[in-house]
mmCIF file of C-alpha atoms in Angstrom:
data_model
loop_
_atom_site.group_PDB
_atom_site.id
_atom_site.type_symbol
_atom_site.label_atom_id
_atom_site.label_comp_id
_atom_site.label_asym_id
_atom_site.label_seq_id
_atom_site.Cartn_x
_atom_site.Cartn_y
_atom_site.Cartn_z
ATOM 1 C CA UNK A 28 -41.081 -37.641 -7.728
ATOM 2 C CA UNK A 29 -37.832 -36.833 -10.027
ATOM 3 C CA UNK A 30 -35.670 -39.683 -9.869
ATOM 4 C CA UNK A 31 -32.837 -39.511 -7.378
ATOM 5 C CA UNK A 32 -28.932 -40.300 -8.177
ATOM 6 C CA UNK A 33 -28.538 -43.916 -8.537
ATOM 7 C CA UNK A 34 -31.633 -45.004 -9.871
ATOM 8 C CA UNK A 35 -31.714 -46.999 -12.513
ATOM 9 C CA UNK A 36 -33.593 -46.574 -16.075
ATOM 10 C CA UNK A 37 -33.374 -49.509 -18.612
ATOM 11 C CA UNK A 38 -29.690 -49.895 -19.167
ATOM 12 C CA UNK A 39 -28.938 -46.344 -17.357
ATOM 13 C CA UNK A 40 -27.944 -44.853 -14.017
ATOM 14 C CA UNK A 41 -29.314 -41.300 -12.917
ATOM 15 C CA UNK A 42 -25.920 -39.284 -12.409
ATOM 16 C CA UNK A 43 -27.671 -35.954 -11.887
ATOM 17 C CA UNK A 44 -30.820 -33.635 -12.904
ATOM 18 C CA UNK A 45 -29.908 -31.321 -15.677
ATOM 19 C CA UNK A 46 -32.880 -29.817 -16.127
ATOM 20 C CA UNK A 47 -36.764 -29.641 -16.423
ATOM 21 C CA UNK A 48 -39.149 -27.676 -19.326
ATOM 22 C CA UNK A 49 -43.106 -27.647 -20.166
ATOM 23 C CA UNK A 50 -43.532 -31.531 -20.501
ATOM 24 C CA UNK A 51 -40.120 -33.207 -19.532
ATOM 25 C CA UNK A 52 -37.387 -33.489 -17.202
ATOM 26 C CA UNK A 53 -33.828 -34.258 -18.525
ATOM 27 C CA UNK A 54 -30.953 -35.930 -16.447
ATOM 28 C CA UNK A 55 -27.193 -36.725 -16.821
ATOM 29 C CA UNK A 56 -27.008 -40.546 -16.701
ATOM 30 C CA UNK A 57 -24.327 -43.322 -17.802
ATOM 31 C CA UNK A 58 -24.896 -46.610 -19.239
ATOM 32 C CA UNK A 59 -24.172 -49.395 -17.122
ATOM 33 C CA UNK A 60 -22.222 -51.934 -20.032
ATOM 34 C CA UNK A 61 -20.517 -49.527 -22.032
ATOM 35 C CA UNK A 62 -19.693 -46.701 -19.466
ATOM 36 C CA UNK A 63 -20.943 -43.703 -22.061
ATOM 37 C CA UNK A 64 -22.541 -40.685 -20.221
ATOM 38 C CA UNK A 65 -25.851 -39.609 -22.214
ATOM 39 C CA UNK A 66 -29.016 -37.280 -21.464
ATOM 40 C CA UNK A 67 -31.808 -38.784 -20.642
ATOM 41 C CA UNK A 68 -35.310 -37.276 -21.280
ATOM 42 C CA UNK A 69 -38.378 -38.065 -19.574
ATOM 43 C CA UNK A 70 -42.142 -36.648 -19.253
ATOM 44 C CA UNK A 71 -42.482 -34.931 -15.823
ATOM 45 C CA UNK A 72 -43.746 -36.755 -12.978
ATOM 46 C CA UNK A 73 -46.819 -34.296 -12.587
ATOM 47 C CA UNK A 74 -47.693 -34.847 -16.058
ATOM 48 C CA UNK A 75 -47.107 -38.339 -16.513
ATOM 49 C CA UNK A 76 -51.313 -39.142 -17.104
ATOM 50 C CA UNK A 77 -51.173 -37.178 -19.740
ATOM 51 C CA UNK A 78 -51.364 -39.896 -22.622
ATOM 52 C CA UNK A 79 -50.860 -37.248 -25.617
ATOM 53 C CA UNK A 80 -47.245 -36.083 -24.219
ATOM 54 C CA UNK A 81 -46.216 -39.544 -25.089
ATOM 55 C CA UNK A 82 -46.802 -38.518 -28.762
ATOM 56 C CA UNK A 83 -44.829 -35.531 -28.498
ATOM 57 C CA UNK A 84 -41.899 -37.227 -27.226
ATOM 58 C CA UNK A 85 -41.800 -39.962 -29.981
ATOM 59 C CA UNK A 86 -42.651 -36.717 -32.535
ATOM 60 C CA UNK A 87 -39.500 -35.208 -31.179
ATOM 61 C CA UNK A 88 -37.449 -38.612 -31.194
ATOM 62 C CA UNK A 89 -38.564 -39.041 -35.119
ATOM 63 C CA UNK A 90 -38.086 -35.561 -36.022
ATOM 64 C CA UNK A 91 -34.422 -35.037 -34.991
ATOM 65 C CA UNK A 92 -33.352 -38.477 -36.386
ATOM 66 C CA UNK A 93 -35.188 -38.030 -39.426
ATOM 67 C CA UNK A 94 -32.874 -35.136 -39.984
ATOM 68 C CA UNK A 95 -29.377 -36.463 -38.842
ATOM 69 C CA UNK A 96 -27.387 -33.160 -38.687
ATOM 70 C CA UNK A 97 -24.497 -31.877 -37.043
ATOM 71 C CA UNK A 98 -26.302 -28.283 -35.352
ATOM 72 C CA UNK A 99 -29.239 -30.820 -34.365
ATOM 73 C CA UNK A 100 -29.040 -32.699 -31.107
ATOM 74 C CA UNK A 101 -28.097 -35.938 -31.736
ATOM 75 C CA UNK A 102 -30.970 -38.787 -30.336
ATOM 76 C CA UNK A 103 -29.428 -41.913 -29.668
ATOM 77 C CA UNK A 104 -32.100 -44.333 -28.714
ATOM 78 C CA UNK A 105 -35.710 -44.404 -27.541
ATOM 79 C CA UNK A 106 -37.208 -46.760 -24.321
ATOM 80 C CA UNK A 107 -39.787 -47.585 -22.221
ATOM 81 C CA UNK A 108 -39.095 -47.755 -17.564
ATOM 82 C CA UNK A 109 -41.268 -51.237 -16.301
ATOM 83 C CA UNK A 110 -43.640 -48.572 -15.802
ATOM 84 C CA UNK A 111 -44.279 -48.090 -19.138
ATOM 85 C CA UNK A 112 -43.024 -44.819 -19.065
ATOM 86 C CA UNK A 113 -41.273 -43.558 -22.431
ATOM 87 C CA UNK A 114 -37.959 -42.249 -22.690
ATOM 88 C CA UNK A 115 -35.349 -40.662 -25.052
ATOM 89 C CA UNK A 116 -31.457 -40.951 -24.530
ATOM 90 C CA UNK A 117 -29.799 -38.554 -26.249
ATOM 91 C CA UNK A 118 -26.301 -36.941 -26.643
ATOM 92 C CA UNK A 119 -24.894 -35.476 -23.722
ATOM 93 C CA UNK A 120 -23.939 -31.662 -24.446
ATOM 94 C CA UNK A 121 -21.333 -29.194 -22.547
ATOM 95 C CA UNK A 122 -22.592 -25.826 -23.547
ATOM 96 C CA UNK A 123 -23.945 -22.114 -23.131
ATOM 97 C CA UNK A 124 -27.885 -21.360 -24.098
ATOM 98 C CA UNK A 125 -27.923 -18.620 -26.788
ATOM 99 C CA UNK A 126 -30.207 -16.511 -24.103
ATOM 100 C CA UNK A 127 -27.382 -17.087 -21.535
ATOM 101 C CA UNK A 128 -25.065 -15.471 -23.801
ATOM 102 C CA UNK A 129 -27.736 -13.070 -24.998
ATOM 103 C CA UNK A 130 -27.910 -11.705 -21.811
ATOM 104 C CA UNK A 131 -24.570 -10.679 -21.770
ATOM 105 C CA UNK A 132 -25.130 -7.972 -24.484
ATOM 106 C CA UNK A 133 -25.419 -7.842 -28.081
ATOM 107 C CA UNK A 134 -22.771 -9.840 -30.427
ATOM 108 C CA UNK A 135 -20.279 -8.791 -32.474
ATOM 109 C CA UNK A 136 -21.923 -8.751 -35.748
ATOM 110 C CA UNK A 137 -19.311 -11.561 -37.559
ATOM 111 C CA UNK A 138 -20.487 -14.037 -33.992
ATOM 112 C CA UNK A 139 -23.860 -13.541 -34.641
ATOM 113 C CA UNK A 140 -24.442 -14.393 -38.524
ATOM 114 C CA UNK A 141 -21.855 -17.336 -37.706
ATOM 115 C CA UNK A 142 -24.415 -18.489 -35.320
ATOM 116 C CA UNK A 143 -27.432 -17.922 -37.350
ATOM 117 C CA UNK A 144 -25.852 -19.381 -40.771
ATOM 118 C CA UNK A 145 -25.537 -22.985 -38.834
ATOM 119 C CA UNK A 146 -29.172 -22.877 -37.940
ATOM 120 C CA UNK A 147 -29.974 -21.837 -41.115
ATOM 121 C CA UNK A 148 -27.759 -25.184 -42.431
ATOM 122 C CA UNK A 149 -29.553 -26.880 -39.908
ATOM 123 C CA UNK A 150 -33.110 -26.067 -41.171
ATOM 124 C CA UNK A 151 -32.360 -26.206 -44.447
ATOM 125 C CA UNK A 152 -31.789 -30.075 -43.995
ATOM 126 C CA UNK A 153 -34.960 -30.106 -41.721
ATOM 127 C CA UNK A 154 -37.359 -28.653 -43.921
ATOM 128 C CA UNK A 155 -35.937 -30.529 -46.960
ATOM 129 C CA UNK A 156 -37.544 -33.837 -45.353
ATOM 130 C CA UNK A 157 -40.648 -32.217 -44.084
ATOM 131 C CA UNK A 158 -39.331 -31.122 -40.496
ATOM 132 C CA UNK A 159 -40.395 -28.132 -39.486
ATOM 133 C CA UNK A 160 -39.162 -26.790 -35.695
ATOM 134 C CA UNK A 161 -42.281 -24.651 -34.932
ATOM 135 C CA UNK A 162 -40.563 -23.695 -31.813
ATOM 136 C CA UNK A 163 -37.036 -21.950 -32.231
ATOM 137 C CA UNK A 164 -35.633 -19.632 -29.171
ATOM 138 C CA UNK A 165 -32.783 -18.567 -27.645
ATOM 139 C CA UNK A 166 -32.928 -21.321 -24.913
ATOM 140 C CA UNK A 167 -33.547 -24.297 -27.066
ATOM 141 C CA UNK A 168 -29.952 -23.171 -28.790
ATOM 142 C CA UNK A 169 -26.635 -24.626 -27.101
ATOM 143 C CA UNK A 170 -23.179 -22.865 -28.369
ATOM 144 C CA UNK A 171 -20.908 -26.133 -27.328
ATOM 145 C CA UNK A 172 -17.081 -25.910 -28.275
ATOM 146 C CA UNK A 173 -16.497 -29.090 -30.721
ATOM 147 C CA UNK A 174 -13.217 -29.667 -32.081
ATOM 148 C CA UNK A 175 -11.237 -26.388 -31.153
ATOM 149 C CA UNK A 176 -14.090 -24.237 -33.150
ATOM 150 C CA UNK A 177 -16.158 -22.049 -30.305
ATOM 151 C CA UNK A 178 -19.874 -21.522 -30.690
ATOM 152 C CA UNK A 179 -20.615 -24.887 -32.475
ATOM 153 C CA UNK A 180 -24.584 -25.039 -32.445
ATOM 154 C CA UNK A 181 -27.057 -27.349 -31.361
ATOM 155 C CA UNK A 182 -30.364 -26.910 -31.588
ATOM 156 C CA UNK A 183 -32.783 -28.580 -29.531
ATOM 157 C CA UNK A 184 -36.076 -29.483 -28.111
ATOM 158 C CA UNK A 185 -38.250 -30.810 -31.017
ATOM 159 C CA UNK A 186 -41.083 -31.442 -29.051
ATOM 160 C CA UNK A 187 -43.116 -29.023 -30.952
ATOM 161 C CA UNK A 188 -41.755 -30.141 -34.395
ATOM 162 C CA UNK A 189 -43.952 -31.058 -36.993
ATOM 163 C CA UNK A 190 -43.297 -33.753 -39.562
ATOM 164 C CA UNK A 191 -44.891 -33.320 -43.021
ATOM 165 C CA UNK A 192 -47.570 -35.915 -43.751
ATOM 166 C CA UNK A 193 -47.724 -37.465 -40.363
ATOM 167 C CA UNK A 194 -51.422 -36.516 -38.907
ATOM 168 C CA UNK A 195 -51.611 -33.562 -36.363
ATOM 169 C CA UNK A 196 -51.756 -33.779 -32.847
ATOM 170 C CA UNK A 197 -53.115 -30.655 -32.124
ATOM 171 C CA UNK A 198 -56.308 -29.241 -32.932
ATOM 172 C CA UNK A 199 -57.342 -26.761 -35.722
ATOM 173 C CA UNK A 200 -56.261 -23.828 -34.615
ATOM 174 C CA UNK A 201 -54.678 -24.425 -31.357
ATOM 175 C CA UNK A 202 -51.217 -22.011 -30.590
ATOM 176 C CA UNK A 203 -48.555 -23.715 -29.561
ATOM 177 C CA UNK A 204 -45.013 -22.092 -29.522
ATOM 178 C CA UNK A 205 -42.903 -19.190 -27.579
ATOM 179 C CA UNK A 206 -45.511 -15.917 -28.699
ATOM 180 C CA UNK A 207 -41.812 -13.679 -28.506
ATOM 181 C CA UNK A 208 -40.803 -15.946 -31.482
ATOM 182 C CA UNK A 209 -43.692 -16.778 -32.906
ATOM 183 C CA UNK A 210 -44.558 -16.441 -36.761
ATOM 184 C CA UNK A 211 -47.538 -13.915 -37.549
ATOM 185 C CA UNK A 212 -49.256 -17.091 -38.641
ATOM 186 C CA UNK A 213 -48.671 -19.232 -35.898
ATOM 187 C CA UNK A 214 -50.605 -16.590 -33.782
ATOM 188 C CA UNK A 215 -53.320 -16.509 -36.077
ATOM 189 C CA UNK A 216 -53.164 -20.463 -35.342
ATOM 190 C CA UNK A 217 -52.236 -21.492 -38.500
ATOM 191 C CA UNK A 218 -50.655 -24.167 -39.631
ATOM 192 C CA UNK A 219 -46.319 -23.571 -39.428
ATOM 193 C CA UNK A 220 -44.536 -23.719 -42.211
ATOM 194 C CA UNK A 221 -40.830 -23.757 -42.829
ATOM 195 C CA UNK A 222 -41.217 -19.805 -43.316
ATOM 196 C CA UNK A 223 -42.377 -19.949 -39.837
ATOM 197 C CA UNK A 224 -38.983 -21.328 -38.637
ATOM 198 C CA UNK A 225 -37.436 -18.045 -40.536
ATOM 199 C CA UNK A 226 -39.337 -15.347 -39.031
ATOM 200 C CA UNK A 227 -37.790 -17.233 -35.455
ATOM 201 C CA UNK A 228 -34.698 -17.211 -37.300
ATOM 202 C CA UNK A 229 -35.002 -13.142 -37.668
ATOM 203 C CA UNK A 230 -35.911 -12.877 -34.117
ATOM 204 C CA UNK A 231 -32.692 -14.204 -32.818
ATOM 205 C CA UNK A 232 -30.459 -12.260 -35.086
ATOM 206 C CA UNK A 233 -32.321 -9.229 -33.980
ATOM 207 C CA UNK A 234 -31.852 -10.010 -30.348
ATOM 208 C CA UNK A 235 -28.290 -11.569 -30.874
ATOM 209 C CA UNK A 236 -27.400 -8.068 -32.364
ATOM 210 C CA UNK A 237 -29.415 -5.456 -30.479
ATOM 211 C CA UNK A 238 -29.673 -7.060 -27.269
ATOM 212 C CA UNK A 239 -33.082 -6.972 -26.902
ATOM 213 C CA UNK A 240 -36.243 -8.826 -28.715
ATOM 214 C CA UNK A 241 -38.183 -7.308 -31.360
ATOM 215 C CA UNK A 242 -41.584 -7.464 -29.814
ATOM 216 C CA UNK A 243 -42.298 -7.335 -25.981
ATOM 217 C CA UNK A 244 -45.451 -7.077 -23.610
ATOM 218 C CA UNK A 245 -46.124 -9.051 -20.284
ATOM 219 C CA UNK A 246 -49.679 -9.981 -21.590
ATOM 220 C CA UNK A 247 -49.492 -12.927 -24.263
ATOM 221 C CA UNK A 248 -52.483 -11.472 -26.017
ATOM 222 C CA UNK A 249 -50.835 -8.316 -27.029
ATOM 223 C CA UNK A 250 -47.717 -9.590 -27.496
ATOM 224 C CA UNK A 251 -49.504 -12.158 -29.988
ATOM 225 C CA UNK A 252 -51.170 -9.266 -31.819
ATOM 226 C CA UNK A 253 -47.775 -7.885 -32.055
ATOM 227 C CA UNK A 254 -46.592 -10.623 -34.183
ATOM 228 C CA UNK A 255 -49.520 -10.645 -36.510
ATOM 229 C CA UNK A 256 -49.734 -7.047 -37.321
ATOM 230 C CA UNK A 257 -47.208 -4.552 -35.699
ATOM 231 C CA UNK A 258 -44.108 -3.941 -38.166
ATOM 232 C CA UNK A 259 -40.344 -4.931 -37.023
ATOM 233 C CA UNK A 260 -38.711 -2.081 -35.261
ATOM 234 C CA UNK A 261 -35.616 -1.190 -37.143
ATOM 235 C CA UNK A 262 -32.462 -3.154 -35.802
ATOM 236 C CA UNK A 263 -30.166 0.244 -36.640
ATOM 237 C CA UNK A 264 -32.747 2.314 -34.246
ATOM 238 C CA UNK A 265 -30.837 0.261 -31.832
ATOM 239 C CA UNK A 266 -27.631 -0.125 -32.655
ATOM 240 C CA UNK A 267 -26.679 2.499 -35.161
ATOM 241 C CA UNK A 268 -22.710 0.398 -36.477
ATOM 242 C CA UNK A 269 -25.542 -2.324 -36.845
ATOM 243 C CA UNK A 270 -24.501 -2.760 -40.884
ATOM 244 C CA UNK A 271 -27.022 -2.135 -43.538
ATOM 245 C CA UNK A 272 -26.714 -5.860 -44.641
ATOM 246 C CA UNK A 273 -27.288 -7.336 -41.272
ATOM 247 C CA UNK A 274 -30.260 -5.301 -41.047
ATOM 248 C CA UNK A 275 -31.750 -6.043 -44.335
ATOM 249 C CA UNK A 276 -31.840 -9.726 -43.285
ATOM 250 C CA UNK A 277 -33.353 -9.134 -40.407
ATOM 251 C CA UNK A 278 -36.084 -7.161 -41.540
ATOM 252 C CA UNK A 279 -36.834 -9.784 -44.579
ATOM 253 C CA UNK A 280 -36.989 -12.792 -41.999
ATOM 254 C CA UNK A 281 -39.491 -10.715 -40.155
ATOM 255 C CA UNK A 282 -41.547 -9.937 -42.935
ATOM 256 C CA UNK A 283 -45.535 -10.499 -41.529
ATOM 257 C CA UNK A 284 -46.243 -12.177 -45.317
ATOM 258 C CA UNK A 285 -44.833 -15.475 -45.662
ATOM 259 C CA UNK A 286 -44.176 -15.027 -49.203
ATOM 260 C CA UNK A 287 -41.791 -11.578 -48.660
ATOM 261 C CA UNK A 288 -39.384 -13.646 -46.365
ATOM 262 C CA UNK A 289 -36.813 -15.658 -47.654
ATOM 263 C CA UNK A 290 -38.290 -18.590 -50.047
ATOM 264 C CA UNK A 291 -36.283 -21.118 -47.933
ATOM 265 C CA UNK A 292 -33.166 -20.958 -45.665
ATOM 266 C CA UNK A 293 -30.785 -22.459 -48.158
ATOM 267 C CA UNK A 294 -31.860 -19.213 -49.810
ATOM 268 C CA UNK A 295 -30.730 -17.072 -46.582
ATOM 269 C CA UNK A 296 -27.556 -19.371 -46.230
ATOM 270 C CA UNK A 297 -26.427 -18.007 -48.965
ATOM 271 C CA UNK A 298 -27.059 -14.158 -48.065
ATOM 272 C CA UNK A 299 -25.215 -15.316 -44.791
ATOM 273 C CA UNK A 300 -22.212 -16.448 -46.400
ATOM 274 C CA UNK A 301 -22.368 -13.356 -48.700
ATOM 275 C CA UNK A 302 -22.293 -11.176 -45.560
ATOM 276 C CA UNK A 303 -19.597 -13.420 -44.064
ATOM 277 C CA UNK A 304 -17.292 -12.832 -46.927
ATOM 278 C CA UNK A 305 -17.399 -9.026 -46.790
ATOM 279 C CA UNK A 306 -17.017 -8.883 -42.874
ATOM 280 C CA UNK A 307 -13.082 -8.301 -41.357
ATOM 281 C CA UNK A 308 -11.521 -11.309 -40.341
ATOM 282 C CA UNK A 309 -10.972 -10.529 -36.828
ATOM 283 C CA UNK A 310 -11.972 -12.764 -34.917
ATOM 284 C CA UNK A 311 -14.699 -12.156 -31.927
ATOM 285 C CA UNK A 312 -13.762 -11.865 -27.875
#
């Protein structure tokens, strides 16, 4: 059973159920000595028998603070109930999902490259220590207001992620991801790379900007041989004042070869900031 207002967890009381994904449910609690309101993540009830989530959750725990960055949610501390169930507490977040926001209608151009150049910050400091997502979307992105500056990103959820040199948990050639961002190699069931995190990367920007996602089909095996072979649909087919830049970076993220898309995303940072530079300084509604 989900745990009910009032219930205690280690040094934490259950405020309120924020939420619940694939493998966990996450709650709004508040530590009992020091009064500081945190999220709280832990496996689902249902799934709770399932000895291998455990490993996920301590991959996600070591993957976010092995990165320590701003636009990455911020994991405070790591536990085990008297039932010997494990637990993360993390930073408590006010904020929008990208898809929420998404489904509002396309971006102005300048909102959306401002969005994608801090994930691209983001994962440039992940895959410089090995960390590679494998499972970027629009709903594990929160747009929080931090200091005065609107659409400050978090990215979250690094269940998935993989951490160079520590021994996989999956087996060879198991796919694991979101198939309407994943890489063409991922669906092959490849290994992910930090490319893989850029084709995702491509993905949103597309979406952010037209509205709509690249790729779609109601059957996952279609839509995963849409990924590995079928080519990106122009962005400008969409949205014609889409400009030429914007669309060019888009279409070299999605590239279905690795070695065409952008060598790393300090690389595409700095085609971002390019962009930025030559884009009016109005600012978005």
């Amino acid at each position: 059973m989900p745990l009910t207002p009032g219930s205690k967890v280690g040094n934490y009381e259950i405020i309120n159920q924020l939420g619940a994904g694939g493998m966990g449910v996450v709650y709004r609690a508040r530590h009992v000595l020091i009064d500081r309101v945190v999220a709280l993540k832990l496996i689902r009830p249902d799934l709770r028998t399932e000895t291998h989530l455990r490993a996920w959750m301590l991959r996600e725990a070591r993957a976010a603070n092995r990165v320590d960055h701003a636009h990455i949610i911020d994991i405070h501390d790591i536990g085990e109930t008297e039932e010997g169930e494990l637990y993360l507490v993390m930073e408590y977040l006010v904020g929008t999902p990208l898809s929420a926001e998404i489904a509002k209608g396309p971006f102005a151009v300048a909102r959306a490259i401002d969005v994608l150049e801090q994930m691209a910050a983001a994962l440039g400091r992940a895959h410089d220590l090995g960390v590679v997502h494998r499972d970027l979307k629009s709903d594990n992105i929160l747009l929080t207001n931090r200091g005065g500056r609107k659409d400050f990103v978090k990215i979250l959820d690094f269940g998935l992620a993989h951490l160079a040199r520590d021994p996989r948990l999956a087996p060879k050639g198991a796919v694991f991801g979101t198939p309407e961002y994943m890489s063409p190699e991922q669906a092959r069931g490849e290994e992910a790379s930090a490319s893989s995190d850029l084709y995702a990367l491509g993905i949103l920007l597309y979406e952010m900007t037209t509205g709509k996602l690249p790729f779609h089909s109601h059957d996952r095996e279609q839509l995963l041989e849409m990924q590995r072979s079928a080519p990106a649909p122009s962005p400008r087919a969409l949205r014609a004042d889409l400009p030429r830049e914007a669309e060019a970076i888009i279409l070299k993220l999605l590239q279905k070869d690795p070695a065409r898309r952008y060598k790393d995303a300090h690389h595409l940072s700095e085609d971002l900031k390019a962009f930025q530079r030559s884009l009016p300084s109005t600012p978005w509604e």
